[in-house]
PDB file of C-alpha atoms in Angstrom:
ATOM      1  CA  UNK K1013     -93.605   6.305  33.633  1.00 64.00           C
ATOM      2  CA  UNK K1014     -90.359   7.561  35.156  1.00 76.00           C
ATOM      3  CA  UNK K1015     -86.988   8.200  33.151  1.00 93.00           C
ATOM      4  CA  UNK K1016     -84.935   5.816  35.516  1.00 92.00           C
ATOM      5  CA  UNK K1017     -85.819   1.953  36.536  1.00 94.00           C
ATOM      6  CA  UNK K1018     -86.171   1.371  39.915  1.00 90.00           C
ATOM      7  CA  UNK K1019     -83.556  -0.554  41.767  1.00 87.00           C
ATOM      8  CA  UNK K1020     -84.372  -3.867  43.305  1.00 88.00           C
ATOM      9  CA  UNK K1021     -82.532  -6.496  44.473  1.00 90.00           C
ATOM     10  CA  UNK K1022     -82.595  -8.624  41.302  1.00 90.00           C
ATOM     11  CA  UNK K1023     -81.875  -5.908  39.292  1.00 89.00           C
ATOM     12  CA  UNK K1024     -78.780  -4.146  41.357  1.00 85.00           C
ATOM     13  CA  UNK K1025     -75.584  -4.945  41.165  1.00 82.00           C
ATOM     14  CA  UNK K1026     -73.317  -6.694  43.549  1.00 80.00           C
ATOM     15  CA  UNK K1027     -70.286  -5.145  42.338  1.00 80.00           C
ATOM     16  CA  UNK K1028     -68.601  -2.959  39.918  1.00 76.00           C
ATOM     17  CA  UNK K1029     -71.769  -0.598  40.830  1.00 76.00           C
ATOM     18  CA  UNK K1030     -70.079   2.363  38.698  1.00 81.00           C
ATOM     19  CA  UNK K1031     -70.598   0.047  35.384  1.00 85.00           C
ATOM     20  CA  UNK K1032     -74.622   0.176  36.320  1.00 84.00           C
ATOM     21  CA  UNK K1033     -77.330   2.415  34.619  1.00 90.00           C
ATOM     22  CA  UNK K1034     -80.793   2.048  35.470  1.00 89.00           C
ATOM     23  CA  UNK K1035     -81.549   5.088  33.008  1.00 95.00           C
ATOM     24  CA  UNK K1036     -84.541   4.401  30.057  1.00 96.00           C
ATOM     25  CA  UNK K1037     -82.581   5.933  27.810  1.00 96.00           C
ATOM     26  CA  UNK K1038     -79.447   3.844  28.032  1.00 97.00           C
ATOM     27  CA  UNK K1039     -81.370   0.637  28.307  1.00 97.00           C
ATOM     28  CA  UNK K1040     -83.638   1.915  25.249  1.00 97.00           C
ATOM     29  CA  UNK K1041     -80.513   2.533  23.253  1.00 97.00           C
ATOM     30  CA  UNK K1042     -79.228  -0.616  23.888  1.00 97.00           C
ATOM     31  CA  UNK K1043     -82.123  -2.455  23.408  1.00 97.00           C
ATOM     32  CA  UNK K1044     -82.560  -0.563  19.996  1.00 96.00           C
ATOM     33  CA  UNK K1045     -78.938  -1.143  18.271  1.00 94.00           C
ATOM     34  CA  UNK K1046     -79.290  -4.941  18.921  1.00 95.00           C
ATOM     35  CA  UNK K1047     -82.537  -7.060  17.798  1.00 96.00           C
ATOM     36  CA  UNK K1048     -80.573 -10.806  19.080  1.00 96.00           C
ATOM     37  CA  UNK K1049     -81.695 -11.166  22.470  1.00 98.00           C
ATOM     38  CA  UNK K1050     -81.706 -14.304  24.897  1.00 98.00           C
ATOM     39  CA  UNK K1051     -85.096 -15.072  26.809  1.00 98.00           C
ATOM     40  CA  UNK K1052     -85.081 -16.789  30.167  1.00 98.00           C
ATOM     41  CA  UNK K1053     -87.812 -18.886  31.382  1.00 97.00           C
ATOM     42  CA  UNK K1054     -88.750 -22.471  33.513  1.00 96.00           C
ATOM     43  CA  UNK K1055     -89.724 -25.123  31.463  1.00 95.00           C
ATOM     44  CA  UNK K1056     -91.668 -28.501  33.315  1.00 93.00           C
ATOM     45  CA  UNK K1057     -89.186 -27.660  35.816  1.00 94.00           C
ATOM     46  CA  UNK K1058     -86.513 -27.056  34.300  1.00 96.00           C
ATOM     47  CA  UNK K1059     -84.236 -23.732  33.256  1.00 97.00           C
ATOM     48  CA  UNK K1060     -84.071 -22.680  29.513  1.00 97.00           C
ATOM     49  CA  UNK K1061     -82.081 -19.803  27.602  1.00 97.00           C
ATOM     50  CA  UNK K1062     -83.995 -19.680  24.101  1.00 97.00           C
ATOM     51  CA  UNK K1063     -82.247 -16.836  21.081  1.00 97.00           C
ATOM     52  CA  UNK K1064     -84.638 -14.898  19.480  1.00 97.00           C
ATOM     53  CA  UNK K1065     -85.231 -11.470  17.739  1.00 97.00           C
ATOM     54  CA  UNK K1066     -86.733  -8.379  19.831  1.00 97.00           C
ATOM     55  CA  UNK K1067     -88.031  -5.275  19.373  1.00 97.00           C
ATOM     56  CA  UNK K1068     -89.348  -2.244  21.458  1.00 97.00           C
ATOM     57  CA  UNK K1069     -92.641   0.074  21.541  1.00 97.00           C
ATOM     58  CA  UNK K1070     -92.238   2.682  23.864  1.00 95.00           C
ATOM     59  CA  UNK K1071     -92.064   0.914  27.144  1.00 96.00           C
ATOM     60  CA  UNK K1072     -92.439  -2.461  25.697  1.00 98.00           C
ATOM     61  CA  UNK K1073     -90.211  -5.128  24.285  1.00 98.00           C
ATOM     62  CA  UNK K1074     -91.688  -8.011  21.904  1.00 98.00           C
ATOM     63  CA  UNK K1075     -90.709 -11.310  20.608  1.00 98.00           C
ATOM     64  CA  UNK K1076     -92.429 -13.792  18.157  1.00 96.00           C
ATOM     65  CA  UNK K1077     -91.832 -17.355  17.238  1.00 95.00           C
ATOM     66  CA  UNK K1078     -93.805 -21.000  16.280  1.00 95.00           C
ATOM     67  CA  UNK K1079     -97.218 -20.764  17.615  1.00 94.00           C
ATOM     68  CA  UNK K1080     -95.730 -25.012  17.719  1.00 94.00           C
ATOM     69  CA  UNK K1081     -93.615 -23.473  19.916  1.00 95.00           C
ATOM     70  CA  UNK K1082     -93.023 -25.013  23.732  1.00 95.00           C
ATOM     71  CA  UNK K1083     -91.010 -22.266  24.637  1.00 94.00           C
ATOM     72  CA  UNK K1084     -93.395 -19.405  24.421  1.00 95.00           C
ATOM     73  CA  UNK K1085     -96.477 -21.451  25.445  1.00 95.00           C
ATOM     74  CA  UNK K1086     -94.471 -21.947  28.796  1.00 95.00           C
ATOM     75  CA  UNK K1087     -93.471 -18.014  28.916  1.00 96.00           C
ATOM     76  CA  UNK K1088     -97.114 -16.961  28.600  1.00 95.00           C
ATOM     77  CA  UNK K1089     -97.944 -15.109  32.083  1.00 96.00           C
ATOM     78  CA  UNK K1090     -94.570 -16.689  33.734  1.00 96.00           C
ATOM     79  CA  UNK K1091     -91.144 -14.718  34.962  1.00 97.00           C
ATOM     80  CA  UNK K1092     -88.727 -14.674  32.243  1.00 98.00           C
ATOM     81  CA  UNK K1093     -85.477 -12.983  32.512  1.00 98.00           C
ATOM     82  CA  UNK K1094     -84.752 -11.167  28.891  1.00 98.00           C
ATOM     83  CA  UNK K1095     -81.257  -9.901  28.296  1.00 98.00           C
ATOM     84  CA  UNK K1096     -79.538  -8.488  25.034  1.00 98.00           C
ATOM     85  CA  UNK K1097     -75.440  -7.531  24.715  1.00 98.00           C
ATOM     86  CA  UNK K1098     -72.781  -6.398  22.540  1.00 97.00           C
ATOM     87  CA  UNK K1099     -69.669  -6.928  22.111  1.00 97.00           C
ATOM     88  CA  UNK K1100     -67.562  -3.742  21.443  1.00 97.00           C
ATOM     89  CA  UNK K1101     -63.615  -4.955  22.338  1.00 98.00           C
ATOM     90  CA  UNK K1102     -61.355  -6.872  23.431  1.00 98.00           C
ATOM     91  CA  UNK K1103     -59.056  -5.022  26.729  1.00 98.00           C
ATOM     92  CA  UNK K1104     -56.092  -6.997  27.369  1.00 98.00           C
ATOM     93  CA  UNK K1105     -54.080  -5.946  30.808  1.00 98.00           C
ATOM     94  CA  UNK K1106     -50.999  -7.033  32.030  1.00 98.00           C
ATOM     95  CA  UNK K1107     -51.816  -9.361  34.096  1.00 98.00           C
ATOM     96  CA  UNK K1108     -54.718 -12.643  33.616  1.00 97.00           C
ATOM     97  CA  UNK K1109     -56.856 -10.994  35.973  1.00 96.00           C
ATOM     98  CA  UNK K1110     -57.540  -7.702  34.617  1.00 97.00           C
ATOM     99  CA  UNK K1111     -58.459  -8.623  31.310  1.00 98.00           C
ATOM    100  CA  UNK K1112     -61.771  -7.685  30.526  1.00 97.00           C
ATOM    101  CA  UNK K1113     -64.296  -6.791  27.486  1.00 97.00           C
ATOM    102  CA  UNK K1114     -66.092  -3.884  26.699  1.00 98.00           C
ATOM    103  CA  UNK K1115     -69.615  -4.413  26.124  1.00 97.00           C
ATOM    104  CA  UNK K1116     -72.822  -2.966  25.983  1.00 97.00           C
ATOM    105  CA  UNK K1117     -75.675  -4.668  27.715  1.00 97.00           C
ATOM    106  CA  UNK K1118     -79.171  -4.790  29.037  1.00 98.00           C
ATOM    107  CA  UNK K1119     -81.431  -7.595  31.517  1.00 97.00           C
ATOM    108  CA  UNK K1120     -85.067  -7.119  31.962  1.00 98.00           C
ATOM    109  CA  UNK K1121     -87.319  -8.720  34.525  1.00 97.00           C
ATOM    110  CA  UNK K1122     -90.932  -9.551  34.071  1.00 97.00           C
ATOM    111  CA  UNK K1123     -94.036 -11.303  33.326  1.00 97.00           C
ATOM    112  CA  UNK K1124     -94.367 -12.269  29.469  1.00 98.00           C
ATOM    113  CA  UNK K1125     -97.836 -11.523  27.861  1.00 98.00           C
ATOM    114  CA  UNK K1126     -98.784 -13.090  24.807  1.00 98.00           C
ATOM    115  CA  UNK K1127    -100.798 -10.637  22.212  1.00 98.00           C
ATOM    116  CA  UNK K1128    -103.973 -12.122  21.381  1.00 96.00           C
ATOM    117  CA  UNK K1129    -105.764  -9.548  19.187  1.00 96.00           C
ATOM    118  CA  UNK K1130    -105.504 -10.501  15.690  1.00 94.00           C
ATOM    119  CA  UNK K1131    -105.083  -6.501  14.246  1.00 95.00           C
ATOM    120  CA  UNK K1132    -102.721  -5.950  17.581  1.00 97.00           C
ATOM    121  CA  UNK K1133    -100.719  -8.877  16.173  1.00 96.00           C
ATOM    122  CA  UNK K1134    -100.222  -7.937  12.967  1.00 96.00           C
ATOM    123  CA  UNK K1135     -99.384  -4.615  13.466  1.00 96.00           C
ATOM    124  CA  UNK K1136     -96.860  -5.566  15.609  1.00 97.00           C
ATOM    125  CA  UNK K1137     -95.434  -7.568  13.049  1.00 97.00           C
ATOM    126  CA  UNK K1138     -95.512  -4.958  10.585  1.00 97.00           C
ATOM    127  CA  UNK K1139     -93.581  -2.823  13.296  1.00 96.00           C
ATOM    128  CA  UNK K1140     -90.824  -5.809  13.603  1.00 96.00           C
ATOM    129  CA  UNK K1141     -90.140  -6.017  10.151  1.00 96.00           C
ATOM    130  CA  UNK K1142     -89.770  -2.273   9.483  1.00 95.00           C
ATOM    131  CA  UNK K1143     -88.133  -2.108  13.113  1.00 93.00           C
ATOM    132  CA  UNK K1144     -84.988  -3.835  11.187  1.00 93.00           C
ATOM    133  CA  UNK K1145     -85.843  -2.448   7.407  1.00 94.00           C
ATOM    134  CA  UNK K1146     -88.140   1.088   7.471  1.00 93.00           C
ATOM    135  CA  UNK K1147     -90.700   0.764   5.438  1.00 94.00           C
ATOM    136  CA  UNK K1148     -90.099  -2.773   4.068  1.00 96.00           C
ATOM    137  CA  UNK K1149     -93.613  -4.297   5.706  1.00 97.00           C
ATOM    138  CA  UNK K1150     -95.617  -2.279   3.085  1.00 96.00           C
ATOM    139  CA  UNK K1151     -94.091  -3.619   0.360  1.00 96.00           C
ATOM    140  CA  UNK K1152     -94.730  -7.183   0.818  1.00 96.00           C
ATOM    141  CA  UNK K1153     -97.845  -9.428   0.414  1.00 96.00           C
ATOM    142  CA  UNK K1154    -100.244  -8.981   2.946  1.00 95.00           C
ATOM    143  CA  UNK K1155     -99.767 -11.794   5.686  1.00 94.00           C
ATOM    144  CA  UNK K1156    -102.494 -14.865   4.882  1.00 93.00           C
ATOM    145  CA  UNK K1157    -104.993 -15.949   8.116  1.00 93.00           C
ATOM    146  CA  UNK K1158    -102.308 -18.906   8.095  1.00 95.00           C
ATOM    147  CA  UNK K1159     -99.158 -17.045   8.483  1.00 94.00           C
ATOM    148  CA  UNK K1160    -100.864 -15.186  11.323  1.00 94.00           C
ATOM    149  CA  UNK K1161    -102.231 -18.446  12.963  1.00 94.00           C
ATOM    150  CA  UNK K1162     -98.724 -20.045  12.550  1.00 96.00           C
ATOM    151  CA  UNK K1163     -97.204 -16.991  14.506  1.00 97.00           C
ATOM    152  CA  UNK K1164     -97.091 -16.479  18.548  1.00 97.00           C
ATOM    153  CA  UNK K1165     -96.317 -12.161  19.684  1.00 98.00           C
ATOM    154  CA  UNK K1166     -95.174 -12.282  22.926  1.00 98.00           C
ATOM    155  CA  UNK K1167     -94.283  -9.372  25.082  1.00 98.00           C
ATOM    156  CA  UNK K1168     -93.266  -7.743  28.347  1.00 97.00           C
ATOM    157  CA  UNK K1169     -93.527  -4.474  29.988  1.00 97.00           C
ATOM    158  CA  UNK K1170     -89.773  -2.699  30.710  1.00 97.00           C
ATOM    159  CA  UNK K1171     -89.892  -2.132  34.714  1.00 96.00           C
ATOM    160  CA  UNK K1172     -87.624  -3.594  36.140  1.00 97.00           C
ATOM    161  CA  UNK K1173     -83.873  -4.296  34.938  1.00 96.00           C
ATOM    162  CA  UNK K1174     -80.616  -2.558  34.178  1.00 96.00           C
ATOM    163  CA  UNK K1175     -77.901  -2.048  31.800  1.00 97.00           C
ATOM    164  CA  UNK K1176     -74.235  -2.183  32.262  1.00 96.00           C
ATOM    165  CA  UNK K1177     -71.574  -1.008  30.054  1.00 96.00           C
ATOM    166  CA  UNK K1178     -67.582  -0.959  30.461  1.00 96.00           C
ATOM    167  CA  UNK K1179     -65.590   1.149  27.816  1.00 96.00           C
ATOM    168  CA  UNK K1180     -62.125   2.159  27.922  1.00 96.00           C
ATOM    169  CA  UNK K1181     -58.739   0.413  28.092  1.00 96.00           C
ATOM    170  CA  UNK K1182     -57.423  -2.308  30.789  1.00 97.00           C
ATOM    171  CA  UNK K1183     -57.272  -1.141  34.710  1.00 96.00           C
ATOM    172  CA  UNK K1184     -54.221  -2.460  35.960  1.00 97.00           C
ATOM    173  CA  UNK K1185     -52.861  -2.642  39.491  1.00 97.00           C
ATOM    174  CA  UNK K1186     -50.278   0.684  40.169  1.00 97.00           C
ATOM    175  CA  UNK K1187     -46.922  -1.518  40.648  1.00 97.00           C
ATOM    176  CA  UNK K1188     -48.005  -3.148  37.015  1.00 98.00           C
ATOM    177  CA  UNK K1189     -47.697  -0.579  35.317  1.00 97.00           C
ATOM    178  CA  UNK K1190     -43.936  -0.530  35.324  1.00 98.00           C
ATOM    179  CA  UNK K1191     -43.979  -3.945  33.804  1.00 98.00           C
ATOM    180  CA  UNK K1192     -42.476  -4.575  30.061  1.00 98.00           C
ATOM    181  CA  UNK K1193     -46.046  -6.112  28.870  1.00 98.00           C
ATOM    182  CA  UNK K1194     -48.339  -4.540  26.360  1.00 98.00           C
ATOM    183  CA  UNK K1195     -51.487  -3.914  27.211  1.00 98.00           C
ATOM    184  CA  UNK K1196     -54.535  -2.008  25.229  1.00 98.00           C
ATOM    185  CA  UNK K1197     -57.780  -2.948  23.225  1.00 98.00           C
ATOM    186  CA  UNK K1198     -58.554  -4.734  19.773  1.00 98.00           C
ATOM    187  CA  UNK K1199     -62.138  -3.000  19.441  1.00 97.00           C
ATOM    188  CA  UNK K1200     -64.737  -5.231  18.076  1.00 96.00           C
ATOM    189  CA  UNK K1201     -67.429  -4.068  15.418  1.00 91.00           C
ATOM    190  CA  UNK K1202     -70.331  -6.145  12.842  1.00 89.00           C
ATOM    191  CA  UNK K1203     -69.999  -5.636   9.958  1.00 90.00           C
ATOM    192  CA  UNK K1204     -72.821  -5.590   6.915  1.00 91.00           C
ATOM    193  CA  UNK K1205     -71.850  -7.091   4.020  1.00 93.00           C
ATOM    194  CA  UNK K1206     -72.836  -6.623   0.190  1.00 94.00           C
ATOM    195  CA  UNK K1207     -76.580  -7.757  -0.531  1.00 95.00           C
ATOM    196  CA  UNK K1208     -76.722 -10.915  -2.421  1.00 96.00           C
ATOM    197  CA  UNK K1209     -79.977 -11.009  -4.379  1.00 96.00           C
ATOM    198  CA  UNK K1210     -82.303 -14.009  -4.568  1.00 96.00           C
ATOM    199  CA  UNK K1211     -81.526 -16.065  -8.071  1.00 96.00           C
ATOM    200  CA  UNK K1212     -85.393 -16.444  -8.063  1.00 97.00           C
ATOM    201  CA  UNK K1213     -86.116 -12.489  -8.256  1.00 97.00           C
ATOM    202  CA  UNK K1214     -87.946 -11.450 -11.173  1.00 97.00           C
ATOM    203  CA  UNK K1215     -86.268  -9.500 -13.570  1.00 95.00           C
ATOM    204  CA  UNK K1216     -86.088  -5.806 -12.907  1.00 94.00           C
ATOM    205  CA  UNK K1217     -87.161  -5.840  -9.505  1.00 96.00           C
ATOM    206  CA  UNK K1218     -84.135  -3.518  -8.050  1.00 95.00           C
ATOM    207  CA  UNK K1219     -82.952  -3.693  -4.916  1.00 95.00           C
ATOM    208  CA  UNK K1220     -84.773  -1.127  -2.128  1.00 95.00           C
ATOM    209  CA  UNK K1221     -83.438   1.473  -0.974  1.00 93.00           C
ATOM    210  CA  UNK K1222     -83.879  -0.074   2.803  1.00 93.00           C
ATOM    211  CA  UNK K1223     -81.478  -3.180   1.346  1.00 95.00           C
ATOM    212  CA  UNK K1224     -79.450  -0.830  -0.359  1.00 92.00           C
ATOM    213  CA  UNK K1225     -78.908   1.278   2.946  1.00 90.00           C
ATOM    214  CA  UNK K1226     -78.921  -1.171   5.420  1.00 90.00           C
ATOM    215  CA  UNK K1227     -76.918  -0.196   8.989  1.00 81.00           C
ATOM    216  CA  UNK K1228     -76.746  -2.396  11.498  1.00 72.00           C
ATOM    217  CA  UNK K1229     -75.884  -1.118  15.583  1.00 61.00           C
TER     218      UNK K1229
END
């Protein structure tokens, strides 16, 4: 495995090639401070953008939904595009044009596999949930044959994609500059709120210290 993603012509880009990074560990970071992704795939035909959660293992990202699910029977062994993003600001220039945002984000190309093995499958579900809340899976009731049935892993290998960020304020022409207009950023940032406990929680279970903590990008 090598430290930088190969170009191709899918994954290059046409312009603004300075905002490009084909590095693993930029893509890896991005792909790590946000779980919301957007998977790409042909359905009978037809184009479809589904939202899910993801996660990565090494050189692997995974997804899971409804074994019910139409979607990821049709991305089983097909192309599907998988792309994740952030918002970070807003840049405002002084002119329409140059307006822009600063964002964070990643697009992956490749076959989707489904994971069949049972144990394979639930560990990787144990690695999703503590992916978002460490050590949370091993505190919960082990999964029933039912929930596992119920649940499709899907996956892909990261070789091919890139990642493009912009940071920074607005890049105006030169003779713009000189114009009464103000220009700058309104940065953009999640924020957690407060836990609100479940009214059906037994009394004195206490929160977790991986509730209690909780970060988020």
């Amino acid at each position: 495995m090598t430290d930088t993603l190969p170009v191709t012509e899918r994954s290059r880009l046409r312009r603004l090639h300075e905002r490009g990074h084909f590095d693993r560990d930029t893509i890896n970071a991005i792909l790590d401070a946000q779980p919301m992704c957007h998977v790409g795939y042909v359905m009978e035909g037809r184009p479809y953008v589904t939202p899910t959660l993801q996660w990565r293992e090494g050189n692997h990202v995974y997804w899971h939904g409804s074994s019910a699910s139409r979607a990821l029977r049709a991305q089983k062994e097909a192309e599907v595009c998988l792309t994740v993003s952030i918002l970070d600001g807003f840049v405002l220039a002084r002119s329409g044009m140059h307006h822009s945002l600063n964002t964070r984000s990643v697009m992956l190309f490749g076959t989707a596999f489904k994971v069949e093995d049972p144990e394979e499958k639930l560990t990787k579900l144990g690695n999703f949930v503590n992916h978002l809340y460490p050590g949370r899976y091993e505190t919960l009731r082990p999964d029933h044959a039912q929930d596992l049935k119920a649940t499709t892993v899907m996956g892909m290998e990261v070789s091919e994609g890139a990642a493009k960020l912009r940071a920074g304020g607005p890049k105006d022409e030169d003779e713009d500059y000189a114009l009464p207009i103000w220009a700058g950023e309104i940065p953009v940032r999640m924020v957690v709120g407060e836990p609100i406990p479940d009214p059906r929680n037994l009394e004195g279970v206490e929160m977790p210290d991986h509730v209690r903590d909780f970060r988020y990008l």
